Amino acid sequence: MQEAEKTIVAKIRTDELTQTKREALDYEFSEFQAYIRGDDDAELYSATKQAADAYIDTENLRDDHEYPWFIRNDVFDVEQHDTELADWWMNIPVSQVYGGVNVPINPHESIPDDAEVKDSKIVKEDGDYYAHLSIKQRV
């Protein structure tokens, strides 16, 4: 057996979020953009700052571009909960809400039970958020 890694894209169901959760996601994403551009006073979850320091090359940032918000695998969860709203849920750490925000997600494919979720990222496209979940599993 070998291990393989791949990315599963999951749309965050922002249409189903409370205003507080949506504002928390927007705020954290905005503060992430500020932090990687040199604002050391940006209010971010501390592990998010550490992930930014590890993954972002701040020397070559484009002013007209939003960058993915990196999240360490030890600070977020993805779980299957078959509810009327969604089958999959993700808990995302944010500085504004103790314990993070639990949001419904729609993965483009099912996440295998035996997969290990690795460091991942949140991408914002046209006002919508997508979790790019990096997984590793034995094949």
PDB file of C-alpha atoms in Angstrom:
ATOM      1  CA  MET A   1       0.000   0.000   0.000  1.00  0.00           C
ATOM      2  CA  GLN A   2       1.029   3.563  -0.656  1.00  0.00           C
ATOM      3  CA  GLU A   3      -0.154   6.920   0.608  1.00  0.00           C
ATOM      4  CA  ALA A   4      -1.628   9.466  -1.747  1.00  0.00           C
ATOM      5  CA  GLU A   5      -2.632  13.074  -1.247  1.00  0.00           C
ATOM      6  CA  LYS A   6      -5.289  15.060  -3.021  1.00  0.00           C
ATOM      7  CA  THR A   7      -7.457  18.114  -2.547  1.00  0.00           C
ATOM      8  CA  ILE A   8     -11.200  18.008  -2.086  1.00  0.00           C
ATOM      9  CA  VAL A   9     -12.929  21.335  -2.699  1.00  0.00           C
ATOM     10  CA  ALA A  10     -15.949  22.048  -0.507  1.00  0.00           C
ATOM     11  CA  LYS A  11     -18.187  25.075  -0.898  1.00  0.00           C
ATOM     12  CA  ILE A  12     -18.947  26.734   2.407  1.00  0.00           C
ATOM     13  CA  ARG A  13     -22.707  27.245   2.509  1.00  0.00           C
ATOM     14  CA  THR A  14     -22.586  30.946   3.331  1.00  0.00           C
ATOM     15  CA  ASP A  15     -26.232  31.297   2.281  1.00  0.00           C
ATOM     16  CA  GLU A  16     -27.115  29.231   5.363  1.00  0.00           C
ATOM     17  CA  LEU A  17     -24.914  31.096   7.873  1.00  0.00           C
ATOM     18  CA  THR A  18     -26.080  33.421  10.576  1.00  0.00           C
ATOM     19  CA  GLN A  19     -24.974  37.012  10.190  1.00  0.00           C
ATOM     20  CA  THR A  20     -22.514  36.551  13.078  1.00  0.00           C
ATOM     21  CA  LYS A  21     -20.831  33.554  11.411  1.00  0.00           C
ATOM     22  CA  ARG A  22     -20.658  35.278   8.021  1.00  0.00           C
ATOM     23  CA  GLU A  23     -19.161  38.415   9.584  1.00  0.00           C
ATOM     24  CA  ALA A  24     -16.622  36.294  11.494  1.00  0.00           C
ATOM     25  CA  LEU A  25     -15.493  34.580   8.269  1.00  0.00           C
ATOM     26  CA  ASP A  26     -15.323  37.889   6.388  1.00  0.00           C
ATOM     27  CA  TYR A  27     -13.374  39.512   9.231  1.00  0.00           C
ATOM     28  CA  GLU A  28     -10.857  36.675   9.556  1.00  0.00           C
ATOM     29  CA  PHE A  29     -10.290  36.554   5.784  1.00  0.00           C
ATOM     30  CA  SER A  30      -9.800  40.329   5.662  1.00  0.00           C
ATOM     31  CA  GLU A  31      -7.435  40.315   8.649  1.00  0.00           C
ATOM     32  CA  PHE A  32      -5.462  37.473   7.030  1.00  0.00           C
ATOM     33  CA  GLN A  33      -4.983  39.619   3.918  1.00  0.00           C
ATOM     34  CA  ALA A  34      -3.845  42.541   6.106  1.00  0.00           C
ATOM     35  CA  TYR A  35      -1.444  40.357   8.114  1.00  0.00           C
ATOM     36  CA  ILE A  36       0.357  38.915   5.092  1.00  0.00           C
ATOM     37  CA  ARG A  37       0.809  42.464   3.801  1.00  0.00           C
ATOM     38  CA  GLY A  38       2.650  43.495   6.955  1.00  0.00           C
ATOM     39  CA  ASP A  39      -0.046  44.510   9.474  1.00  0.00           C
ATOM     40  CA  ASP A  40       1.380  42.845  12.585  1.00  0.00           C
ATOM     41  CA  ASP A  41      -1.588  44.193  14.596  1.00  0.00           C
ATOM     42  CA  ALA A  42      -4.119  42.240  12.512  1.00  0.00           C
ATOM     43  CA  GLU A  43      -6.550  40.383  14.753  1.00  0.00           C
ATOM     44  CA  LEU A  44      -6.129  36.772  13.711  1.00  0.00           C
ATOM     45  CA  TYR A  45      -6.349  33.428  15.383  1.00  0.00           C
ATOM     46  CA  SER A  46      -2.735  32.768  16.451  1.00  0.00           C
ATOM     47  CA  ALA A  47      -2.395  29.475  14.547  1.00  0.00           C
ATOM     48  CA  THR A  48      -3.549  31.279  11.403  1.00  0.00           C
ATOM     49  CA  LYS A  49      -0.661  33.729  11.783  1.00  0.00           C
ATOM     50  CA  GLN A  50       1.721  30.788  12.128  1.00  0.00           C
ATOM     51  CA  ALA A  51       0.304  29.157   8.994  1.00  0.00           C
ATOM     52  CA  ALA A  52       0.635  32.440   7.081  1.00  0.00           C
ATOM     53  CA  ASP A  53       4.258  32.745   8.152  1.00  0.00           C
ATOM     54  CA  ALA A  54       4.913  29.178   6.959  1.00  0.00           C
ATOM     55  CA  TYR A  55       3.087  29.271   3.618  1.00  0.00           C
ATOM     56  CA  ILE A  56       3.053  32.832   2.271  1.00  0.00           C
ATOM     57  CA  ASP A  57       6.017  34.405   0.470  1.00  0.00           C
ATOM     58  CA  THR A  58       5.399  38.014   1.509  1.00  0.00           C
ATOM     59  CA  GLU A  59       8.177  39.320  -0.738  1.00  0.00           C
ATOM     60  CA  ASN A  60       6.208  38.720  -3.929  1.00  0.00           C
ATOM     61  CA  LEU A  61       2.596  39.598  -3.090  1.00  0.00           C
ATOM     62  CA  ARG A  62       0.426  41.273  -5.707  1.00  0.00           C
ATOM     63  CA  ASP A  63      -1.663  44.211  -4.496  1.00  0.00           C
ATOM     64  CA  ASP A  64      -4.627  43.261  -6.689  1.00  0.00           C
ATOM     65  CA  HIS A  65      -4.863  39.664  -5.447  1.00  0.00           C
ATOM     66  CA  GLU A  66      -6.492  37.974  -2.450  1.00  0.00           C
ATOM     67  CA  TYR A  67      -4.505  35.027  -1.132  1.00  0.00           C
ATOM     68  CA  PRO A  68      -5.776  31.766   0.368  1.00  0.00           C
ATOM     69  CA  TRP A  69      -6.273  31.737   4.126  1.00  0.00           C
ATOM     70  CA  PHE A  70      -4.211  28.801   5.354  1.00  0.00           C
ATOM     71  CA  ILE A  71      -5.428  26.698   8.273  1.00  0.00           C
ATOM     72  CA  ARG A  72      -3.343  24.171  10.177  1.00  0.00           C
ATOM     73  CA  ASN A  73      -4.858  20.694  10.405  1.00  0.00           C
ATOM     74  CA  ASP A  74      -4.639  20.635  14.197  1.00  0.00           C
ATOM     75  CA  VAL A  75      -7.016  23.592  14.650  1.00  0.00           C
ATOM     76  CA  PHE A  76     -10.001  22.723  12.459  1.00  0.00           C
ATOM     77  CA  ASP A  77     -12.362  19.775  12.092  1.00  0.00           C
ATOM     78  CA  VAL A  78     -14.366  18.327   9.238  1.00  0.00           C
ATOM     79  CA  GLU A  79     -17.101  15.924  10.281  1.00  0.00           C
ATOM     80  CA  GLN A  80     -20.019  14.152   8.710  1.00  0.00           C
ATOM     81  CA  HIS A  81     -23.353  14.934  10.367  1.00  0.00           C
ATOM     82  CA  ASP A  82     -26.311  14.014   8.243  1.00  0.00           C
ATOM     83  CA  THR A  83     -28.642  16.933   8.877  1.00  0.00           C
ATOM     84  CA  GLU A  84     -31.361  18.505   6.763  1.00  0.00           C
ATOM     85  CA  LEU A  85     -29.021  21.395   6.008  1.00  0.00           C
ATOM     86  CA  ALA A  86     -25.830  19.528   5.069  1.00  0.00           C
ATOM     87  CA  ASP A  87     -24.072  16.180   5.336  1.00  0.00           C
ATOM     88  CA  TRP A  88     -20.662  17.711   6.108  1.00  0.00           C
ATOM     89  CA  TRP A  89     -19.665  20.400   8.597  1.00  0.00           C
ATOM     90  CA  MET A  90     -16.415  22.235   9.186  1.00  0.00           C
ATOM     91  CA  ASN A  91     -15.341  24.040  12.337  1.00  0.00           C
ATOM     92  CA  ILE A  92     -13.133  26.987  11.354  1.00  0.00           C
ATOM     93  CA  PRO A  93     -11.042  28.837  13.953  1.00  0.00           C
ATOM     94  CA  VAL A  94     -11.595  32.597  14.016  1.00  0.00           C
ATOM     95  CA  SER A  95     -10.350  35.254  16.402  1.00  0.00           C
ATOM     96  CA  GLN A  96     -13.813  36.760  16.956  1.00  0.00           C
ATOM     97  CA  VAL A  97     -15.646  33.620  18.151  1.00  0.00           C
ATOM     98  CA  TYR A  98     -14.340  31.377  20.927  1.00  0.00           C
ATOM     99  CA  GLY A  99     -14.309  27.809  19.624  1.00  0.00           C
ATOM    100  CA  GLY A 100     -14.559  28.939  16.004  1.00  0.00           C
ATOM    101  CA  VAL A 101     -17.557  28.793  13.704  1.00  0.00           C
ATOM    102  CA  ASN A 102     -19.245  25.581  12.650  1.00  0.00           C
ATOM    103  CA  VAL A 103     -20.325  25.884   9.015  1.00  0.00           C
ATOM    104  CA  PRO A 104     -22.099  23.573   6.570  1.00  0.00           C
ATOM    105  CA  ILE A 105     -20.015  22.544   3.557  1.00  0.00           C
ATOM    106  CA  ASN A 106     -20.712  20.747   0.274  1.00  0.00           C
ATOM    107  CA  PRO A 107     -17.631  18.772  -0.814  1.00  0.00           C
ATOM    108  CA  HIS A 108     -17.388  18.016  -4.537  1.00  0.00           C
ATOM    109  CA  GLU A 109     -16.847  14.398  -3.516  1.00  0.00           C
ATOM    110  CA  SER A 110     -17.219  12.406  -0.333  1.00  0.00           C
ATOM    111  CA  ILE A 111     -14.371  12.545   2.160  1.00  0.00           C
ATOM    112  CA  PRO A 112     -13.176   8.974   2.850  1.00  0.00           C
ATOM    113  CA  ASP A 113     -13.531   7.784   6.450  1.00  0.00           C
ATOM    114  CA  ASP A 114      -9.901   6.655   6.573  1.00  0.00           C
ATOM    115  CA  ALA A 115      -8.503   9.904   5.144  1.00  0.00           C
ATOM    116  CA  GLU A 116      -6.286  12.153   7.221  1.00  0.00           C
ATOM    117  CA  VAL A 117      -7.096  15.828   6.710  1.00  0.00           C
ATOM    118  CA  LYS A 118      -3.897  17.852   6.390  1.00  0.00           C
ATOM    119  CA  ASP A 119      -3.214  21.601   6.461  1.00  0.00           C
ATOM    120  CA  SER A 120      -5.803  23.204   4.200  1.00  0.00           C
ATOM    121  CA  LYS A 121      -6.932  26.595   2.999  1.00  0.00           C
ATOM    122  CA  ILE A 122      -9.971  28.797   2.521  1.00  0.00           C
ATOM    123  CA  VAL A 123     -10.335  30.554  -0.820  1.00  0.00           C
ATOM    124  CA  LYS A 124     -12.744  33.383  -1.581  1.00  0.00           C
ATOM    125  CA  GLU A 125     -14.130  33.595  -5.121  1.00  0.00           C
ATOM    126  CA  ASP A 126     -16.830  36.061  -6.167  1.00  0.00           C
ATOM    127  CA  GLY A 127     -17.949  36.497  -2.556  1.00  0.00           C
ATOM    128  CA  ASP A 128     -18.237  32.754  -1.888  1.00  0.00           C
ATOM    129  CA  TYR A 129     -15.890  30.738   0.312  1.00  0.00           C
ATOM    130  CA  TYR A 130     -14.434  27.349  -0.567  1.00  0.00           C
ATOM    131  CA  ALA A 131     -12.469  25.036   1.692  1.00  0.00           C
ATOM    132  CA  HIS A 132      -9.651  23.306  -0.184  1.00  0.00           C
ATOM    133  CA  LEU A 133      -9.207  20.269   2.025  1.00  0.00           C
ATOM    134  CA  SER A 134      -5.913  18.441   1.574  1.00  0.00           C
ATOM    135  CA  ILE A 135      -6.305  14.790   2.459  1.00  0.00           C
ATOM    136  CA  LYS A 136      -3.927  11.851   2.682  1.00  0.00           C
ATOM    137  CA  GLN A 137      -5.007   8.234   2.560  1.00  0.00           C
ATOM    138  CA  ARG A 138      -3.665   4.771   1.880  1.00  0.00           C
ATOM    139  CA  VAL A 139      -4.437   3.442  -1.582  1.00  0.00           C
TER     140      VAL A 139
END
